Short mmCIF file of C-alpha atoms in Angstrom, two decimals:
data_model
loop_
_atom_site.label_atom_id
_atom_site.label_comp_id
_atom_site.label_asym_id
_atom_site.label_seq_id
_atom_site.Cartn_x
_atom_site.Cartn_y
_atom_site.Cartn_z
CA MET A 1 68.91 92.07 76.84
CA VAL A 2 68.72 95.48 75.04
CA ARG A 3 68.29 96.85 78.70
CA ILE A 4 70.75 94.55 80.13
CA ILE A 5 73.60 95.46 78.09
CA SER A 6 72.65 99.16 78.76
CA ALA A 7 72.79 98.86 82.41
CA LEU A 8 76.25 97.38 82.13
CA LEU A 9 77.43 100.27 79.97
CA VAL A 10 76.36 102.17 82.66
CA LEU A 11 78.39 100.51 85.00
CA MET A 12 81.30 100.37 83.24
CA GLN A 13 81.47 103.95 82.79
CA ILE A 14 80.35 104.39 86.46
CA ALA A 15 83.42 102.49 87.14
CA ILE A 16 86.26 104.35 84.49
CA ALA A 17 84.85 108.04 85.54
CA TYR A 18 85.21 106.78 89.32
CA PRO A 19 88.61 105.04 90.47
CA THR A 20 88.07 105.05 94.06
CA LEU A 21 91.08 103.00 94.76
CA GLY A 22 93.22 105.72 92.91
CA SER A 23 91.72 108.42 94.40
CA ALA A 24 92.10 106.92 98.20
CA GLN A 25 95.45 105.81 97.05
CA THR A 26 96.87 108.80 94.78
CA VAL A 27 98.91 111.34 97.01
CA ARG A 28 100.42 114.58 96.50
CA VAL A 29 104.17 115.11 96.85
CA LEU A 30 106.14 118.14 97.40
CA ASN A 31 110.28 117.93 97.32
CA GLY A 32 112.77 119.58 99.18
CA ASP A 33 113.31 121.87 96.04
CA GLY A 34 109.57 122.88 96.33
CA GLU A 35 108.71 121.32 93.40
CA HIS A 36 105.38 119.32 93.23
CA GLY A 37 104.07 115.35 91.52
CA HIS A 38 102.51 112.81 92.90
CA GLY A 39 102.72 108.79 94.21
CA PHE A 40 100.69 106.28 94.57
CA MET A 41 100.83 104.67 98.26
CA PHE A 42 100.20 100.84 99.65
CA MET A 43 100.60 98.93 102.36
CA HIS A 44 103.45 95.67 102.47
CA LEU A 45 104.09 93.63 105.91
CA GLY A 46 103.54 96.41 107.97
CA ASN A 47 105.07 99.82 106.58
CA CYS A 48 103.29 102.23 103.91
CA TYR A 49 105.25 103.22 100.79
CA VAL A 50 104.65 105.40 98.31
CA VAL A 51 105.98 104.96 95.15
CA LEU A 52 106.97 107.76 92.72
CA PRO A 53 109.37 108.65 89.83
CA ARG A 54 113.06 109.67 90.84
CA HIS A 55 112.76 112.83 89.77
CA VAL A 56 109.70 113.59 91.94
CA ALA A 57 111.50 112.62 94.60
CA GLY A 58 113.75 115.58 94.98
CA ALA A 59 117.57 116.06 95.43
CA ASP A 60 119.71 112.71 96.47
CA TYR A 61 120.92 114.57 99.24
CA PHE A 62 117.60 116.01 101.25
CA PRO A 63 115.35 112.26 101.31
CA ARG A 64 112.46 114.00 103.02
CA ILE A 65 109.21 114.82 101.08
CA ASN A 66 105.49 116.47 102.05
CA LEU A 67 102.71 113.94 101.13
CA SER A 68 99.33 114.95 101.41
CA THR A 69 96.04 112.61 100.83
CA SER A 70 93.00 113.15 99.03
CA ALA A 71 90.26 115.34 101.18
CA PRO A 72 89.46 114.71 103.64
CA VAL A 73 93.16 115.96 103.43
CA VAL A 74 95.52 113.94 106.03
CA SER A 75 99.03 115.72 105.56
CA GLY A 76 102.62 113.58 106.54
CA THR A 77 106.23 113.04 105.15
CA GLY A 78 107.97 109.95 103.56
CA THR A 79 111.59 109.11 103.58
CA VAL A 80 112.91 108.51 100.08
CA ILE A 81 115.05 105.57 99.29
CA ARG A 82 116.38 105.42 95.56
CA PRO A 83 116.85 101.42 95.09
CA PHE A 84 116.71 100.98 91.69
CA TRP A 85 119.60 101.36 89.15
CA GLU A 86 120.79 104.83 87.48
CA GLY A 87 118.30 105.56 84.18
CA ILE A 88 115.03 104.09 85.60
CA ASP A 89 112.92 107.04 86.97
CA LEU A 90 111.75 105.07 90.15
CA ALA A 91 111.80 105.81 93.66
CA LEU A 92 110.04 104.81 96.52
CA ALA A 93 109.45 106.21 100.05
CA VAL A 94 108.65 105.10 103.65
CA ALA A 95 105.54 106.98 104.72
CA SER A 96 105.97 108.26 108.01
CA GLU A 97 102.91 107.50 110.86
CA ALA A 98 100.19 110.11 109.99
CA MET A 99 99.37 108.13 106.36
CA ARG A 100 99.45 104.84 107.93
CA PRO A 101 95.37 104.92 108.25
CA ARG A 102 94.88 106.14 104.83
CA CYS A 103 97.26 103.34 103.52
CA THR A 104 94.93 100.67 101.97
CA ALA A 105 96.10 99.50 98.93
CA GLU A 106 98.34 96.60 98.45
CA LEU A 107 101.37 95.78 96.34
CA GLU A 108 98.99 93.55 94.33
CA ASP A 109 97.18 96.30 93.45
CA LEU A 110 99.76 97.07 90.80
CA THR A 111 99.27 94.63 88.85
CA PRO A 112 96.31 95.24 86.36
CA SER A 113 94.01 92.79 85.33
CA ARG A 114 94.31 91.51 81.21
CA ALA A 115 91.46 93.71 80.10
CA ALA A 116 93.37 96.55 82.02
CA GLN A 117 96.49 96.28 80.27
CA ALA A 118 95.18 96.30 76.89
CA ALA A 119 92.57 99.16 77.54
CA SER A 120 92.63 101.77 74.73
CA ILE A 121 90.89 104.49 77.63
CA ALA A 122 92.02 105.36 80.92
CA GLN A 123 91.52 108.37 83.16
CA LEU A 124 94.69 110.09 84.69
CA LEU A 125 94.00 111.06 88.14
CA ARG A 126 95.72 113.91 90.25
CA LEU A 127 95.10 116.07 93.23
CA MET A 128 94.68 119.48 93.60
CA PRO A 129 96.21 121.07 97.03
CA ASP A 130 92.74 121.27 98.53
CA GLY A 131 92.58 117.59 98.17
CA SER A 132 89.71 117.37 95.42
CA GLU A 133 90.31 115.24 92.33
CA GLU A 134 91.10 115.90 88.72
CA ARG A 135 90.67 113.43 86.10
CA VAL A 136 91.40 113.65 82.60
CA GLN A 137 90.65 111.22 80.21
CA ILE A 138 92.98 110.04 77.91
CA LEU A 139 93.78 107.41 75.17
CA VAL A 140 96.53 105.09 75.43
CA LYS A 141 98.68 105.07 72.17
CA ASP A 142 102.19 103.53 71.05
CA ARG A 143 101.80 100.67 73.96
CA SER A 144 105.84 98.92 74.29
CA TYR A 145 107.13 96.78 76.95
CA LEU A 146 107.80 99.43 79.08
CA THR A 147 106.06 102.40 78.83
CA PHE A 148 102.89 103.86 76.90
CA ASP A 149 102.32 106.93 75.94
CA GLY A 150 98.73 109.00 76.75
CA GLN A 151 97.09 111.39 74.88
CA VAL A 152 94.24 113.65 76.03
CA SER A 153 90.88 112.64 74.32
CA ASP A 154 88.94 115.88 75.37
CA THR A 155 89.63 118.58 73.34
CA ASP A 156 87.62 120.98 75.57
CA GLY A 157 90.39 123.04 77.09
CA ALA A 158 91.65 119.47 79.07
CA GLU A 159 95.41 119.31 78.81
CA ILE A 160 98.28 117.43 81.06
CA ALA A 161 99.13 119.92 83.71
CA GLN A 162 102.76 120.73 85.14
CA GLY A 163 102.78 118.72 88.69
CA THR A 164 101.46 115.28 86.92
CA SER A 165 104.76 113.37 87.02
CA GLY A 166 103.95 110.52 89.75
CA ALA A 167 100.30 110.53 88.68
CA PHE A 168 98.51 106.97 87.53
CA ALA A 169 96.33 106.74 85.10
CA PHE A 170 93.25 103.83 85.90
CA SER A 171 91.56 102.07 84.12
CA GLY A 172 88.46 101.66 86.00
CA THR A 173 89.86 100.77 89.28
CA ASP A 174 93.15 98.87 87.97
CA PRO A 175 96.36 101.31 87.92
CA ILE A 176 97.98 100.47 84.75
CA GLY A 177 100.66 103.44 84.34
CA MET A 178 102.31 106.23 86.45
CA ALA A 179 103.24 109.42 84.71
CA ILE A 180 106.83 110.14 84.15
CA THR A 181 107.53 112.97 81.12
CA SER A 182 105.59 115.27 79.30
CA ASP A 183 107.05 117.59 76.91
CA ASP A 184 103.55 118.54 75.52
CA THR A 185 100.22 119.29 77.88
CA GLN A 186 98.14 116.77 75.15
CA ARG A 187 100.36 113.77 76.00
CA ALA A 188 102.50 112.19 78.63
CA THR A 189 104.68 109.01 78.82
CA PHE A 190 103.60 106.56 81.17
CA MET A 191 105.69 103.43 83.16
CA ARG A 192 103.39 100.47 82.92
CA ALA A 193 102.39 99.59 86.45
CA GLU A 194 103.58 95.75 85.49
CA GLU A 195 107.12 97.14 85.20
CA ILE A 196 106.60 99.23 88.50
CA ARG A 197 105.25 95.95 90.55
CA LEU A 198 108.13 94.18 89.36
CA ASN A 199 110.87 96.29 90.35
CA ILE A 200 109.20 97.11 93.74
CA GLY A 201 108.08 93.36 94.44
CA ARG A 202 112.14 92.39 93.92
CA TYR A 203 113.00 95.15 95.93
CA LEU A 204 111.21 94.74 98.92
CA SER A 205 111.34 90.87 98.88
CA GLN A 206 114.96 90.86 98.87
CA SER A 207 115.90 93.65 101.46
CA GLY A 208 113.51 96.04 101.33
CA SER A 209 111.01 94.11 103.52
CA ALA A 210 113.14 94.60 106.70
CA THR A 211 112.90 98.77 106.31
CA ARG A 212 111.18 99.83 109.01
CA PRO A 213 109.61 103.55 108.85
CA GLU A 214 111.49 106.03 110.32
CA ARG A 215 109.27 106.72 113.65
CA ILE A 216 109.50 110.38 112.87
CA GLY A 217 107.48 112.35 115.67
CA ILE A 218 108.85 110.08 118.66
CA PRO A 219 111.83 112.88 120.13
CA SER A 220 115.27 111.57 120.03
CA GLU A 221 118.01 111.52 122.46
CA THR A 222 119.57 114.86 121.15
CA SER A 223 116.26 116.63 121.07
CA GLN A 224 115.66 119.94 122.44
CA LEU A 225 112.51 118.98 124.07
CA SER A 226 111.70 119.84 128.00
CA GLU A 227 113.08 116.94 130.45
CA GLY A 228 110.41 114.28 131.59
CA ALA A 229 108.14 114.97 128.76
CA LEU A 230 105.72 111.98 127.45
CA PRO A 231 106.88 110.65 124.25
CA LEU A 232 104.53 111.51 121.50
CA THR A 233 104.15 110.47 117.76
CA LEU A 234 102.41 112.27 115.65
CA VAL A 235 99.62 110.63 114.09
CA SER A 236 98.01 113.16 111.56
CA ALA A 237 97.76 117.03 110.16
CA SER A 238 94.88 118.19 108.58
CA VAL A 239 97.46 121.16 106.82
CA PRO A 240 100.53 120.31 105.07
CA ALA A 241 103.78 122.04 105.67
CA ILE A 242 105.18 124.42 103.53
CA GLY A 243 107.89 122.27 102.55
CA PRO A 244 109.47 118.83 103.59
CA SER A 245 112.01 120.58 106.47
CA GLN A 246 109.03 122.21 108.00
CA ALA A 247 107.15 119.23 108.42
CA PRO A 248 104.87 118.89 111.50
CA GLU A 249 106.88 116.29 112.77
CA ASN A 250 109.16 118.90 113.89
CA MET A 251 106.48 120.06 117.00
CA LEU A 252 108.11 116.62 118.42
CA SER A 253 111.62 116.75 117.72
CA ASP A 254 114.00 119.84 116.33
CA GLY A 255 112.66 122.56 113.71
CA LEU A 256 109.84 124.39 113.06
CA PHE A 257 106.19 123.33 111.79
CA VAL A 258 105.52 126.07 109.02
CA PHE A 259 102.01 125.91 107.19
CA ALA A 260 99.36 128.49 105.75
CA PRO A 261 96.17 129.27 107.81
CA SER A 262 93.11 127.01 106.82
CA GLN A 263 89.49 126.52 108.14
CA ARG A 264 90.98 122.84 109.72
CA MET A 265 94.07 123.21 111.45
CA ILE A 266 93.98 119.68 113.55
CA PHE A 267 97.27 117.77 114.70
CA ASP A 268 96.21 114.47 116.10
CA PHE A 269 98.95 112.62 118.58
CA ARG A 270 99.48 109.19 120.33
CA PHE A 271 101.22 108.52 123.94
CA GLU A 272 103.82 106.48 123.38
CA PRO A 273 103.82 103.14 124.39
CA ASP A 274 99.92 102.99 123.06
CA GLU A 275 98.28 102.90 126.76
CA ALA A 276 97.05 105.25 129.25
CA HIS A 277 99.07 108.05 130.47
CA PRO A 278 98.13 110.45 133.36
CA LEU A 279 98.20 114.01 131.52
CA SER A 280 98.42 117.17 134.16
CA ARG A 281 100.24 119.86 131.75
CA LEU A 282 100.77 120.96 128.01
CA ARG A 283 102.84 123.66 126.51
CA ILE A 284 103.07 124.38 123.43
CA THR A 285 105.78 126.99 121.84
CA SER A 286 105.68 129.23 118.53
CA PRO A 287 108.78 131.53 117.46
CA SER A 288 107.58 134.82 118.17
CA ASP A 289 110.68 137.00 115.96
CA GLY A 290 108.40 138.05 113.80
CA ASP A 291 108.80 136.01 110.28
CA TYR A 292 105.99 133.80 111.05
CA ALA A 293 102.25 134.21 112.93
CA VAL A 294 102.02 132.83 116.23
CA PRO A 295 98.44 130.29 117.07
CA LYS A 296 96.50 132.32 119.32
CA ASN A 297 93.47 130.52 120.46
CA VAL A 298 94.25 126.52 120.84
CA LEU A 299 91.38 124.19 122.04
CA VAL A 300 92.95 121.11 123.41
CA GLN A 301 91.13 117.46 123.24
CA VAL A 302 91.76 114.31 124.62
CA ALA A 303 90.62 110.65 124.54
CA ILE A 304 91.24 107.72 126.16
CA ASP A 305 90.07 105.05 123.54
CA ALA A 306 92.74 103.36 121.64
CA GLU A 307 91.15 104.81 118.01
CA GLY A 308 90.87 108.04 119.00
CA SER A 309 86.94 108.04 118.17
CA SER A 310 85.98 110.02 121.20
CA PHE A 311 87.70 113.39 121.81
CA ARG A 312 86.38 115.20 124.65
CA THR A 313 87.19 119.06 125.14
CA TYR A 314 90.13 119.28 127.43
CA GLN A 315 91.36 122.88 127.50
CA ARG A 316 90.90 125.72 125.66
CA ARG A 317 93.77 128.28 126.14
CA GLN A 318 95.25 131.53 124.42
CA VAL A 319 98.67 130.92 123.16
CA GLY A 320 100.52 134.45 124.51
CA PRO A 321 101.72 136.99 121.85
CA ASP A 322 105.25 135.68 123.13
CA GLY A 323 104.49 132.00 121.52
CA VAL A 324 104.25 130.20 124.40
CA LEU A 325 101.08 128.33 125.85
CA ASP A 326 101.67 126.63 129.12
CA THR A 327 98.88 124.97 131.06
CA GLY A 328 101.12 124.55 134.24
CA ASN A 329 99.78 121.33 137.02
CA ILE A 330 96.00 120.85 135.88
CA ALA A 331 93.83 118.10 137.32
CA GLN A 332 95.28 115.01 135.78
CA ARG A 333 93.55 112.90 133.65
CA PHE A 334 94.48 109.52 132.01
CA VAL A 335 94.71 109.66 127.93
CA ARG A 336 95.86 107.72 125.07
CA ARG A 337 95.73 110.62 122.52
CA LEU A 338 95.77 114.08 122.32
CA ARG A 339 94.27 116.40 119.78
CA VAL A 340 95.58 120.27 118.74
CA ILE A 341 93.41 122.60 117.26
CA VAL A 342 94.32 125.91 116.13
CA LEU A 343 91.43 128.11 115.67
CA ASP A 344 93.16 131.52 114.43
CA ALA A 345 96.61 133.42 114.76
CA TRP A 346 97.40 136.40 116.11
CA GLY A 347 98.78 137.76 112.57
CA ASP A 348 98.51 137.35 108.91
CA GLY A 349 100.71 135.05 107.08
CA LEU A 350 102.21 131.53 107.49
CA ILE A 351 101.93 130.12 110.89
CA ALA A 352 104.90 128.23 113.30
CA ILE A 353 104.87 126.05 116.01
CA ASP A 354 107.70 125.02 117.21
CA ASN A 355 107.35 122.57 120.18
CA VAL A 356 104.47 119.95 121.76
CA SER A 357 105.33 118.45 124.84
CA ALA A 358 103.10 117.08 127.21
CA TRP A 359 103.61 115.48 131.06
#
């Protein structure tokens, strides 16, 4: 009996220490004002949503935010909607196509069990820029109908750092609250998960369920893409943009995608509609006016399967110092997925791409 109890205690400690649902669905947020925070993504009726504090979403006039997952990092964007009343620090974002493969939680996951609701110890989970996870053990205090306070229980240097807003506290794998305010490195106030679930559920059941994701990544009629190019959708980006206005979706519409150099600079695209298309030419352009580095060596891979699990090398090319890679008309291949891997750049500093087109 003693051994059984000991084994159960070990399993409980593991569950508390490693909230797999939390690490998978926690996202790091960068808003248009350059401020960082966190959110929690979930799938509902075919849409991927991110719940986050209203103040983390940033200014009302700039609804786009950057999103990035835990390692291996996938980056995308979100379009913020603020359907709740003034005074509640709560917002919702519709995530772009790139986030959908990693968006596996459901709305009901925001309803913690009774044991989790009554927990006195929880784990606060944050994501670092490289996608690694940081967990801080907190004591749940001053629980009220709408909120509770979390106090750091480890006095060995642990603290509630800046940029924690939007991070969730977990009891085991159950999210129990979202950090909304902190005026002390040892303490923060959390909105209870039940309150979040109540408000989001009401909105989505009444009108929000009709909200479709903005198909950022499919060129609009007013975009500057070359005439006749095949429609592409961005599926994933391994590096985040430096800000929401420089999002990776800009490679397929107006604007620049600007990112910091990394060991993994991989961008996956899907042809629309999602079926085999004849590919015979690829063009990638980057501004060469000196503000940003230009990609240098680029590996282009293609896949014919719908899941994009079997990429094969199509071309290895070098972008010219003028910022243009154009394969011209080459041997045609039928493909469904396109992968662009930037191996290096002509210079140091931030890298920019303004267009990826295929024919």
